[in-house]
Amino acid sequence: MPWGQRLLLILAVLLCSKAACGFSVAGQLHQQQPPATESTCEANGSVYYLGEWYFLDSDHCTQCECTAEGSACARTECTSLPAACIHVSHYPSDCCPRCEKIGCEYRGVVYDLGHNFQPTECEQCTCDTDGIARCLVADCAPPPCVNPVYHPGKCCPECQEGPNCYADSSRSRVIPAGEPVWVDSCTKCRCHDGQDAGYWEGNRLASCSRLKNCTPEPSEAQN
């Protein structure tokens, strides 16, 4: 190599000591380009690369994507829970609450949707799709007797001895309904029946008539 070219090469090496330079196979100089740095995003104490998605630790409802311009975030909107949801759970790692159970709760008891149930003898209930238990309550008519009996499993009382009433206000004697009954030799009584207004008003005393100028026997008067 001529001396002039050697001198130029030495000068070039000295200059490249302060710059990034390289040599081609032919001995030609070329400047090295610095390596490109990839964009990243920092969040939650971690580093995310371009295109990565993540949720914020401080808000599990906010999801972000790492882009060249930085983190692009959006908040998740929770959908409404079913109207019939009776058991809701909210886990710390979840954004939105979860519905664990749907149905109806009535007096501390849970029933499935559409289920018919009878909480008492006088109630018939249905668990509707909106999670509300709707019930019909039986309205018992006044029993046509003074000594009704309640049976297990039945709502309304029954007259085991048939319709009857009290013979007088002392309520010490009960007479059957239907035909008039002679309570003594001078007094005839009859219970109100379904055709009388007194029956529906709850009148449980018989309607009595007494023969004129009649005196009952002493033994009858004591009864």
mmCIF file with all atom_site columns, C-alpha atoms in Angstrom, residues 13-215:
data_model
loop_
_atom_site.group_PDB
_atom_site.id
_atom_site.type_symbol
_atom_site.label_atom_id
_atom_site.label_alt_id
_atom_site.label_comp_id
_atom_site.label_asym_id
_atom_site.label_entity_id
_atom_site.label_seq_id
_atom_site.pdbx_PDB_ins_code
_atom_site.Cartn_x
_atom_site.Cartn_y
_atom_site.Cartn_z
_atom_site.occupancy
_atom_site.B_iso_or_equiv
_atom_site.pdbx_formal_charge
_atom_site.auth_seq_id
_atom_site.auth_comp_id
_atom_site.auth_asym_id
_atom_site.auth_atom_id
_atom_site.pdbx_PDB_model_num
ATOM 1   C CA . VAL A 1 13  ? -8.537   4.652   12.780 1.00 0.00 ? 13  VAL A CA 1
ATOM 2   C CA . LEU A 1 14  ? -7.745   7.493   15.147 1.00 0.00 ? 14  LEU A CA 1
ATOM 3   C CA . LEU A 1 15  ? -10.968  9.221   14.282 1.00 0.00 ? 15  LEU A CA 1
ATOM 4   C CA . CYS A 1 16  ? -12.978  6.005   14.738 1.00 0.00 ? 16  CYS A CA 1
ATOM 5   C CA . SER A 1 17  ? -11.635  5.571   18.239 1.00 0.00 ? 17  SER A CA 1
ATOM 6   C CA . LYS A 1 18  ? -14.187  8.196   19.289 1.00 0.00 ? 18  LYS A CA 1
ATOM 7   C CA . ALA A 1 19  ? -16.931  6.953   17.032 1.00 0.00 ? 19  ALA A CA 1
ATOM 8   C CA . ALA A 1 20  ? -18.559  3.652   16.147 1.00 0.00 ? 20  ALA A CA 1
ATOM 9   C CA . CYS A 1 21  ? -16.904  2.516   12.928 1.00 0.00 ? 21  CYS A CA 1
ATOM 10  C CA . GLY A 1 22  ? -16.315  -0.772  11.183 1.00 0.00 ? 22  GLY A CA 1
ATOM 11  C CA . PHE A 1 23  ? -14.389  -2.137  8.275  1.00 0.00 ? 23  PHE A CA 1
ATOM 12  C CA . SER A 1 24  ? -15.671  -3.921  5.250  1.00 0.00 ? 24  SER A CA 1
ATOM 13  C CA . VAL A 1 25  ? -13.845  -6.858  3.719  1.00 0.00 ? 25  VAL A CA 1
ATOM 14  C CA . ALA A 1 26  ? -12.323  -4.531  1.145  1.00 0.00 ? 26  ALA A CA 1
ATOM 15  C CA . GLY A 1 27  ? -10.952  -2.351  3.861  1.00 0.00 ? 27  GLY A CA 1
ATOM 16  C CA . GLN A 1 28  ? -13.566  0.363   3.363  1.00 0.00 ? 28  GLN A CA 1
ATOM 17  C CA . LEU A 1 29  ? -14.830  2.126   6.477  1.00 0.00 ? 29  LEU A CA 1
ATOM 18  C CA . HIS A 1 30  ? -18.516  2.257   7.394  1.00 0.00 ? 30  HIS A CA 1
ATOM 19  C CA . GLN A 1 31  ? -20.225  3.792   10.447 1.00 0.00 ? 31  GLN A CA 1
ATOM 20  C CA . GLN A 1 32  ? -22.009  1.383   12.819 1.00 0.00 ? 32  GLN A CA 1
ATOM 21  C CA . GLN A 1 33  ? -25.622  2.194   13.740 1.00 0.00 ? 33  GLN A CA 1
ATOM 22  C CA . PRO A 1 34  ? -26.575  1.974   17.439 1.00 0.00 ? 34  PRO A CA 1
ATOM 23  C CA . PRO A 1 35  ? -28.939  -0.943  18.215 1.00 0.00 ? 35  PRO A CA 1
ATOM 24  C CA . ALA A 1 36  ? -32.625  -0.028  18.180 1.00 0.00 ? 36  ALA A CA 1
ATOM 25  C CA . THR A 1 37  ? -34.287  -0.079  21.620 1.00 0.00 ? 37  THR A CA 1
ATOM 26  C CA . GLU A 1 38  ? -37.739  -1.733  21.818 1.00 0.00 ? 38  GLU A CA 1
ATOM 27  C CA . SER A 1 39  ? -40.493  0.319   23.475 1.00 0.00 ? 39  SER A CA 1
ATOM 28  C CA . THR A 1 40  ? -41.829  -1.019  26.805 1.00 0.00 ? 40  THR A CA 1
ATOM 29  C CA . CYS A 1 41  ? -44.356  0.016   29.431 1.00 0.00 ? 41  CYS A CA 1
ATOM 30  C CA . GLU A 1 42  ? -43.934  -0.062  33.172 1.00 0.00 ? 42  GLU A CA 1
ATOM 31  C CA . ALA A 1 43  ? -46.874  -0.831  35.464 1.00 0.00 ? 43  ALA A CA 1
ATOM 32  C CA . ASN A 1 44  ? -47.644  -2.940  38.546 1.00 0.00 ? 44  ASN A CA 1
ATOM 33  C CA . GLY A 1 45  ? -43.914  -2.976  39.246 1.00 0.00 ? 45  GLY A CA 1
ATOM 34  C CA . SER A 1 46  ? -43.319  -4.922  36.014 1.00 0.00 ? 46  SER A CA 1
ATOM 35  C CA . VAL A 1 47  ? -42.188  -4.221  32.450 1.00 0.00 ? 47  VAL A CA 1
ATOM 36  C CA . TYR A 1 48  ? -44.549  -5.024  29.571 1.00 0.00 ? 48  TYR A CA 1
ATOM 37  C CA . TYR A 1 49  ? -43.590  -5.226  25.900 1.00 0.00 ? 49  TYR A CA 1
ATOM 38  C CA . LEU A 1 50  ? -45.461  -3.876  22.900 1.00 0.00 ? 50  LEU A CA 1
ATOM 39  C CA . GLY A 1 51  ? -48.780  -5.663  22.396 1.00 0.00 ? 51  GLY A CA 1
ATOM 40  C CA . GLU A 1 52  ? -48.971  -7.098  25.916 1.00 0.00 ? 52  GLU A CA 1
ATOM 41  C CA . TRP A 1 53  ? -52.234  -6.759  27.858 1.00 0.00 ? 53  TRP A CA 1
ATOM 42  C CA . TYR A 1 54  ? -52.483  -6.480  31.622 1.00 0.00 ? 54  TYR A CA 1
ATOM 43  C CA . PHE A 1 55  ? -54.818  -5.417  34.427 1.00 0.00 ? 55  PHE A CA 1
ATOM 44  C CA . LEU A 1 56  ? -53.831  -2.792  36.952 1.00 0.00 ? 56  LEU A CA 1
ATOM 45  C CA . ASP A 1 57  ? -53.163  -4.196  40.398 1.00 0.00 ? 57  ASP A CA 1
ATOM 46  C CA . SER A 1 58  ? -54.753  -1.105  41.898 1.00 0.00 ? 58  SER A CA 1
ATOM 47  C CA . ASP A 1 59  ? -57.959  -1.555  39.880 1.00 0.00 ? 59  ASP A CA 1
ATOM 48  C CA . HIS A 1 60  ? -58.875  -4.979  38.535 1.00 0.00 ? 60  HIS A CA 1
ATOM 49  C CA . CYS A 1 61  ? -61.520  -3.399  36.330 1.00 0.00 ? 61  CYS A CA 1
ATOM 50  C CA . THR A 1 62  ? -58.945  -1.461  34.274 1.00 0.00 ? 62  THR A CA 1
ATOM 51  C CA . GLN A 1 63  ? -57.232  -3.342  31.416 1.00 0.00 ? 63  GLN A CA 1
ATOM 52  C CA . CYS A 1 64  ? -54.290  -1.867  29.498 1.00 0.00 ? 64  CYS A CA 1
ATOM 53  C CA . GLU A 1 65  ? -52.286  -2.555  26.342 1.00 0.00 ? 65  GLU A CA 1
ATOM 54  C CA . CYS A 1 66  ? -48.673  -1.591  25.921 1.00 0.00 ? 66  CYS A CA 1
ATOM 55  C CA . THR A 1 67  ? -48.348  0.511   22.750 1.00 0.00 ? 67  THR A CA 1
ATOM 56  C CA . ALA A 1 68  ? -45.584  2.572   21.157 1.00 0.00 ? 68  ALA A CA 1
ATOM 57  C CA . GLU A 1 69  ? -47.213  5.678   22.621 1.00 0.00 ? 69  GLU A CA 1
ATOM 58  C CA . GLY A 1 70  ? -47.434  4.143   26.092 1.00 0.00 ? 70  GLY A CA 1
ATOM 59  C CA . SER A 1 71  ? -50.130  2.295   28.018 1.00 0.00 ? 71  SER A CA 1
ATOM 60  C CA . ALA A 1 72  ? -53.623  2.510   26.553 1.00 0.00 ? 72  ALA A CA 1
ATOM 61  C CA . CYS A 1 73  ? -56.181  1.641   29.255 1.00 0.00 ? 73  CYS A CA 1
ATOM 62  C CA . ALA A 1 74  ? -59.936  1.175   29.417 1.00 0.00 ? 74  ALA A CA 1
ATOM 63  C CA . ARG A 1 75  ? -62.222  0.337   32.319 1.00 0.00 ? 75  ARG A CA 1
ATOM 64  C CA . THR A 1 76  ? -64.444  -2.747  32.159 1.00 0.00 ? 76  THR A CA 1
ATOM 65  C CA . GLU A 1 77  ? -68.145  -2.147  32.745 1.00 0.00 ? 77  GLU A CA 1
ATOM 66  C CA . CYS A 1 78  ? -69.795  -4.885  34.803 1.00 0.00 ? 78  CYS A CA 1
ATOM 67  C CA . THR A 1 79  ? -73.009  -6.373  33.483 1.00 0.00 ? 79  THR A CA 1
ATOM 68  C CA . SER A 1 80  ? -76.011  -6.326  35.774 1.00 0.00 ? 80  SER A CA 1
ATOM 69  C CA . LEU A 1 81  ? -76.687  -9.458  37.798 1.00 0.00 ? 81  LEU A CA 1
ATOM 70  C CA . PRO A 1 82  ? -79.895  -11.466 37.276 1.00 0.00 ? 82  PRO A CA 1
ATOM 71  C CA . ALA A 1 83  ? -82.894  -10.131 39.139 1.00 0.00 ? 83  ALA A CA 1
ATOM 72  C CA . ALA A 1 84  ? -83.321  -13.521 40.798 1.00 0.00 ? 84  ALA A CA 1
ATOM 73  C CA . CYS A 1 85  ? -79.752  -13.615 42.145 1.00 0.00 ? 85  CYS A CA 1
ATOM 74  C CA . ILE A 1 86  ? -79.852  -14.371 45.861 1.00 0.00 ? 86  ILE A CA 1
ATOM 75  C CA . HIS A 1 87  ? -76.168  -15.194 46.455 1.00 0.00 ? 87  HIS A CA 1
ATOM 76  C CA . VAL A 1 88  ? -73.514  -12.757 45.196 1.00 0.00 ? 88  VAL A CA 1
ATOM 77  C CA . SER A 1 89  ? -69.748  -13.274 45.591 1.00 0.00 ? 89  SER A CA 1
ATOM 78  C CA . HIS A 1 90  ? -67.039  -10.682 44.936 1.00 0.00 ? 90  HIS A CA 1
ATOM 79  C CA . TYR A 1 91  ? -63.554  -12.188 44.800 1.00 0.00 ? 91  TYR A CA 1
ATOM 80  C CA . PRO A 1 92  ? -60.562  -9.864  45.346 1.00 0.00 ? 92  PRO A CA 1
ATOM 81  C CA . SER A 1 93  ? -59.005  -10.840 41.998 1.00 0.00 ? 93  SER A CA 1
ATOM 82  C CA . ASP A 1 94  ? -62.212  -10.204 40.032 1.00 0.00 ? 94  ASP A CA 1
ATOM 83  C CA . CYS A 1 95  ? -63.464  -6.942  38.653 1.00 0.00 ? 95  CYS A CA 1
ATOM 84  C CA . CYS A 1 96  ? -67.158  -7.774  38.692 1.00 0.00 ? 96  CYS A CA 1
ATOM 85  C CA . PRO A 1 97  ? -69.297  -9.623  41.243 1.00 0.00 ? 97  PRO A CA 1
ATOM 86  C CA . ARG A 1 98  ? -70.484  -13.142 40.469 1.00 0.00 ? 98  ARG A CA 1
ATOM 87  C CA . CYS A 1 99  ? -73.966  -14.564 40.907 1.00 0.00 ? 99  CYS A CA 1
ATOM 88  C CA . GLU A 1 100 ? -73.573  -17.898 42.664 1.00 0.00 ? 100 GLU A CA 1
ATOM 89  C CA . LYS A 1 101 ? -77.255  -18.773 43.108 1.00 0.00 ? 101 LYS A CA 1
ATOM 90  C CA . ILE A 1 102 ? -80.548  -17.720 41.561 1.00 0.00 ? 102 ILE A CA 1
ATOM 91  C CA . GLY A 1 103 ? -83.945  -18.437 43.039 1.00 0.00 ? 103 GLY A CA 1
ATOM 92  C CA . CYS A 1 104 ? -86.262  -17.125 45.752 1.00 0.00 ? 104 CYS A CA 1
ATOM 93  C CA . GLU A 1 105 ? -85.671  -16.807 49.448 1.00 0.00 ? 105 GLU A CA 1
ATOM 94  C CA . TYR A 1 106 ? -88.803  -16.996 51.562 1.00 0.00 ? 106 TYR A CA 1
ATOM 95  C CA . ARG A 1 107 ? -88.641  -17.000 55.357 1.00 0.00 ? 107 ARG A CA 1
ATOM 96  C CA . GLY A 1 108 ? -85.028  -18.138 55.300 1.00 0.00 ? 108 GLY A CA 1
ATOM 97  C CA . VAL A 1 109 ? -85.601  -20.999 52.849 1.00 0.00 ? 109 VAL A CA 1
ATOM 98  C CA . VAL A 1 110 ? -84.272  -20.926 49.250 1.00 0.00 ? 110 VAL A CA 1
ATOM 99  C CA . TYR A 1 111 ? -86.437  -22.237 46.394 1.00 0.00 ? 111 TYR A CA 1
ATOM 100 C CA . ASP A 1 112 ? -85.566  -22.797 42.732 1.00 0.00 ? 112 ASP A CA 1
ATOM 101 C CA . LEU A 1 113 ? -87.104  -20.666 40.008 1.00 0.00 ? 113 LEU A CA 1
ATOM 102 C CA . GLY A 1 114 ? -90.543  -21.899 38.977 1.00 0.00 ? 114 GLY A CA 1
ATOM 103 C CA . HIS A 1 115 ? -90.852  -24.091 42.062 1.00 0.00 ? 115 HIS A CA 1
ATOM 104 C CA . ASN A 1 116 ? -94.260  -24.331 43.759 1.00 0.00 ? 116 ASN A CA 1
ATOM 105 C CA . PHE A 1 117 ? -94.161  -24.745 47.505 1.00 0.00 ? 117 PHE A CA 1
ATOM 106 C CA . GLN A 1 118 ? -96.444  -24.678 50.540 1.00 0.00 ? 118 GLN A CA 1
ATOM 107 C CA . PRO A 1 119 ? -94.717  -23.048 53.535 1.00 0.00 ? 119 PRO A CA 1
ATOM 108 C CA . THR A 1 120 ? -97.827  -23.463 55.700 1.00 0.00 ? 120 THR A CA 1
ATOM 109 C CA . GLU A 1 121 ? -101.133 -25.261 55.402 1.00 0.00 ? 121 GLU A CA 1
ATOM 110 C CA . CYS A 1 122 ? -102.837 -22.041 54.317 1.00 0.00 ? 122 CYS A CA 1
ATOM 111 C CA . GLU A 1 123 ? -100.257 -20.786 51.780 1.00 0.00 ? 123 GLU A CA 1
ATOM 112 C CA . GLN A 1 124 ? -99.573  -21.776 48.173 1.00 0.00 ? 124 GLN A CA 1
ATOM 113 C CA . CYS A 1 125 ? -96.482  -20.065 46.748 1.00 0.00 ? 125 CYS A CA 1
ATOM 114 C CA . THR A 1 126 ? -94.524  -19.915 43.495 1.00 0.00 ? 126 THR A CA 1
ATOM 115 C CA . CYS A 1 127 ? -90.925  -18.792 42.969 1.00 0.00 ? 127 CYS A CA 1
ATOM 116 C CA . ASP A 1 128 ? -91.243  -16.431 39.979 1.00 0.00 ? 128 ASP A CA 1
ATOM 117 C CA . THR A 1 129 ? -88.490  -15.700 37.457 1.00 0.00 ? 129 THR A CA 1
ATOM 118 C CA . ASP A 1 130 ? -87.823  -12.280 39.007 1.00 0.00 ? 130 ASP A CA 1
ATOM 119 C CA . GLY A 1 131 ? -86.749  -13.934 42.250 1.00 0.00 ? 131 GLY A CA 1
ATOM 120 C CA . ILE A 1 132 ? -89.888  -12.996 44.182 1.00 0.00 ? 132 ILE A CA 1
ATOM 121 C CA . ALA A 1 133 ? -91.998  -15.614 45.949 1.00 0.00 ? 133 ALA A CA 1
ATOM 122 C CA . ARG A 1 134 ? -95.663  -14.878 45.391 1.00 0.00 ? 134 ARG A CA 1
ATOM 123 C CA . CYS A 1 135 ? -98.179  -16.576 47.646 1.00 0.00 ? 135 CYS A CA 1
ATOM 124 C CA . LEU A 1 136 ? -101.894 -17.092 47.865 1.00 0.00 ? 136 LEU A CA 1
ATOM 125 C CA . VAL A 1 137 ? -103.300 -17.318 51.374 1.00 0.00 ? 137 VAL A CA 1
ATOM 126 C CA . ALA A 1 138 ? -106.469 -19.314 51.939 1.00 0.00 ? 138 ALA A CA 1
ATOM 127 C CA . ASP A 1 139 ? -109.385 -17.413 53.437 1.00 0.00 ? 139 ASP A CA 1
ATOM 128 C CA . CYS A 1 140 ? -111.310 -19.888 55.548 1.00 0.00 ? 140 CYS A CA 1
ATOM 129 C CA . ALA A 1 141 ? -115.033 -19.404 55.910 1.00 0.00 ? 141 ALA A CA 1
ATOM 130 C CA . PRO A 1 142 ? -116.387 -19.374 59.470 1.00 0.00 ? 142 PRO A CA 1
ATOM 131 C CA . PRO A 1 143 ? -116.924 -23.000 60.504 1.00 0.00 ? 143 PRO A CA 1
ATOM 132 C CA . PRO A 1 144 ? -120.608 -23.877 61.023 1.00 0.00 ? 144 PRO A CA 1
ATOM 133 C CA . CYS A 1 145 ? -119.945 -25.179 64.518 1.00 0.00 ? 145 CYS A CA 1
ATOM 134 C CA . VAL A 1 146 ? -118.785 -24.035 67.928 1.00 0.00 ? 146 VAL A CA 1
ATOM 135 C CA . ASN A 1 147 ? -116.122 -26.740 68.355 1.00 0.00 ? 147 ASN A CA 1
ATOM 136 C CA . PRO A 1 148 ? -114.077 -26.888 65.135 1.00 0.00 ? 148 PRO A CA 1
ATOM 137 C CA . VAL A 1 149 ? -110.955 -29.038 64.996 1.00 0.00 ? 149 VAL A CA 1
ATOM 138 C CA . TYR A 1 150 ? -107.709 -28.251 63.180 1.00 0.00 ? 150 TYR A CA 1
ATOM 139 C CA . HIS A 1 151 ? -106.087 -31.235 61.468 1.00 0.00 ? 151 HIS A CA 1
ATOM 140 C CA . PRO A 1 152 ? -102.381 -31.391 60.547 1.00 0.00 ? 152 PRO A CA 1
ATOM 141 C CA . GLY A 1 153 ? -101.790 -30.627 56.892 1.00 0.00 ? 153 GLY A CA 1
ATOM 142 C CA . LYS A 1 154 ? -105.113 -28.811 56.471 1.00 0.00 ? 154 LYS A CA 1
ATOM 143 C CA . CYS A 1 155 ? -105.590 -25.078 56.510 1.00 0.00 ? 155 CYS A CA 1
ATOM 144 C CA . CYS A 1 156 ? -109.202 -24.646 57.546 1.00 0.00 ? 156 CYS A CA 1
ATOM 145 C CA . PRO A 1 157 ? -110.822 -26.180 60.627 1.00 0.00 ? 157 PRO A CA 1
ATOM 146 C CA . GLU A 1 158 ? -113.469 -28.864 60.306 1.00 0.00 ? 158 GLU A CA 1
ATOM 147 C CA . CYS A 1 159 ? -116.592 -29.662 62.275 1.00 0.00 ? 159 CYS A CA 1
ATOM 148 C CA . GLN A 1 160 ? -116.130 -33.271 63.334 1.00 0.00 ? 160 GLN A CA 1
ATOM 149 C CA . GLU A 1 161 ? -119.556 -33.395 64.979 1.00 0.00 ? 161 GLU A CA 1
ATOM 150 C CA . GLY A 1 162 ? -121.269 -31.553 62.147 1.00 0.00 ? 162 GLY A CA 1
ATOM 151 C CA . PRO A 1 163 ? -122.848 -28.080 62.221 1.00 0.00 ? 163 PRO A CA 1
ATOM 152 C CA . ASN A 1 164 ? -124.065 -26.992 65.666 1.00 0.00 ? 164 ASN A CA 1
ATOM 153 C CA . CYS A 1 165 ? -124.491 -24.029 67.990 1.00 0.00 ? 165 CYS A CA 1
ATOM 154 C CA . TYR A 1 166 ? -124.999 -23.101 71.624 1.00 0.00 ? 166 TYR A CA 1
ATOM 155 C CA . ALA A 1 167 ? -128.513 -23.424 72.967 1.00 0.00 ? 167 ALA A CA 1
ATOM 156 C CA . ASP A 1 168 ? -128.228 -20.220 75.020 1.00 0.00 ? 168 ASP A CA 1
ATOM 157 C CA . SER A 1 169 ? -125.819 -17.549 76.177 1.00 0.00 ? 169 SER A CA 1
ATOM 158 C CA . SER A 1 170 ? -124.500 -19.758 78.976 1.00 0.00 ? 170 SER A CA 1
ATOM 159 C CA . ARG A 1 171 ? -122.743 -21.740 76.207 1.00 0.00 ? 171 ARG A CA 1
ATOM 160 C CA . SER A 1 172 ? -123.059 -24.832 78.333 1.00 0.00 ? 172 SER A CA 1
ATOM 161 C CA . ARG A 1 173 ? -125.187 -26.856 75.919 1.00 0.00 ? 173 ARG A CA 1
ATOM 162 C CA . VAL A 1 174 ? -124.537 -27.539 72.267 1.00 0.00 ? 174 VAL A CA 1
ATOM 163 C CA . ILE A 1 175 ? -127.332 -28.570 69.946 1.00 0.00 ? 175 ILE A CA 1
ATOM 164 C CA . PRO A 1 176 ? -127.032 -29.872 66.376 1.00 0.00 ? 176 PRO A CA 1
ATOM 165 C CA . ALA A 1 177 ? -128.020 -27.664 63.480 1.00 0.00 ? 177 ALA A CA 1
ATOM 166 C CA . GLY A 1 178 ? -130.896 -28.504 61.203 1.00 0.00 ? 178 GLY A CA 1
ATOM 167 C CA . GLU A 1 179 ? -134.242 -29.271 62.771 1.00 0.00 ? 179 GLU A CA 1
ATOM 168 C CA . PRO A 1 180 ? -135.483 -27.410 65.864 1.00 0.00 ? 180 PRO A CA 1
ATOM 169 C CA . VAL A 1 181 ? -134.521 -28.977 69.164 1.00 0.00 ? 181 VAL A CA 1
ATOM 170 C CA . TRP A 1 182 ? -136.602 -28.961 72.342 1.00 0.00 ? 182 TRP A CA 1
ATOM 171 C CA . VAL A 1 183 ? -134.129 -28.005 75.029 1.00 0.00 ? 183 VAL A CA 1
ATOM 172 C CA . ASP A 1 184 ? -136.856 -28.477 77.635 1.00 0.00 ? 184 ASP A CA 1
ATOM 173 C CA . SER A 1 185 ? -140.576 -29.095 77.636 1.00 0.00 ? 185 SER A CA 1
ATOM 174 C CA . CYS A 1 186 ? -141.308 -25.419 77.018 1.00 0.00 ? 186 CYS A CA 1
ATOM 175 C CA . THR A 1 187 ? -138.429 -24.160 74.875 1.00 0.00 ? 187 THR A CA 1
ATOM 176 C CA . LYS A 1 188 ? -137.619 -24.995 71.264 1.00 0.00 ? 188 LYS A CA 1
ATOM 177 C CA . CYS A 1 189 ? -134.351 -23.798 69.684 1.00 0.00 ? 189 CYS A CA 1
ATOM 178 C CA . ARG A 1 190 ? -132.848 -23.863 66.229 1.00 0.00 ? 190 ARG A CA 1
ATOM 179 C CA . CYS A 1 191 ? -129.328 -23.115 65.089 1.00 0.00 ? 191 CYS A CA 1
ATOM 180 C CA . HIS A 1 192 ? -128.696 -20.546 62.416 1.00 0.00 ? 192 HIS A CA 1
ATOM 181 C CA . ASP A 1 193 ? -127.729 -22.170 59.117 1.00 0.00 ? 193 ASP A CA 1
ATOM 182 C CA . GLY A 1 194 ? -126.133 -21.023 55.894 1.00 0.00 ? 194 GLY A CA 1
ATOM 183 C CA . GLN A 1 195 ? -129.316 -19.281 54.837 1.00 0.00 ? 195 GLN A CA 1
ATOM 184 C CA . ASP A 1 196 ? -129.412 -16.979 57.856 1.00 0.00 ? 196 ASP A CA 1
ATOM 185 C CA . ALA A 1 197 ? -127.545 -13.704 58.105 1.00 0.00 ? 197 ALA A CA 1
ATOM 186 C CA . GLY A 1 198 ? -126.669 -14.559 61.676 1.00 0.00 ? 198 GLY A CA 1
ATOM 187 C CA . TYR A 1 199 ? -124.640 -17.552 60.556 1.00 0.00 ? 199 TYR A CA 1
ATOM 188 C CA . TRP A 1 200 ? -122.309 -15.474 58.398 1.00 0.00 ? 200 TRP A CA 1
ATOM 189 C CA . GLU A 1 201 ? -122.001 -12.903 61.157 1.00 0.00 ? 201 GLU A CA 1
ATOM 190 C CA . GLY A 1 202 ? -120.572 -15.562 63.423 1.00 0.00 ? 202 GLY A CA 1
ATOM 191 C CA . ASN A 1 203 ? -123.699 -15.917 65.553 1.00 0.00 ? 203 ASN A CA 1
ATOM 192 C CA . ARG A 1 204 ? -123.264 -19.201 67.374 1.00 0.00 ? 204 ARG A CA 1
ATOM 193 C CA . LEU A 1 205 ? -126.347 -18.887 69.613 1.00 0.00 ? 205 LEU A CA 1
ATOM 194 C CA . ALA A 1 206 ? -129.561 -20.648 68.715 1.00 0.00 ? 206 ALA A CA 1
ATOM 195 C CA . SER A 1 207 ? -132.758 -18.832 68.035 1.00 0.00 ? 207 SER A CA 1
ATOM 196 C CA . CYS A 1 208 ? -135.285 -20.049 70.615 1.00 0.00 ? 208 CYS A CA 1
ATOM 197 C CA . SER A 1 209 ? -139.038 -19.722 71.183 1.00 0.00 ? 209 SER A CA 1
ATOM 198 C CA . ARG A 1 210 ? -140.879 -20.476 74.422 1.00 0.00 ? 210 ARG A CA 1
ATOM 199 C CA . LEU A 1 211 ? -144.439 -21.703 74.833 1.00 0.00 ? 211 LEU A CA 1
ATOM 200 C CA . LYS A 1 212 ? -146.716 -19.304 76.654 1.00 0.00 ? 212 LYS A CA 1
ATOM 201 C CA . ASN A 1 213 ? -147.849 -20.154 80.146 1.00 0.00 ? 213 ASN A CA 1
ATOM 202 C CA . CYS A 1 214 ? -145.486 -23.144 80.201 1.00 0.00 ? 214 CYS A CA 1
ATOM 203 C CA . THR A 1 215 ? -143.369 -24.070 83.139 1.00 0.00 ? 215 THR A CA 1
#
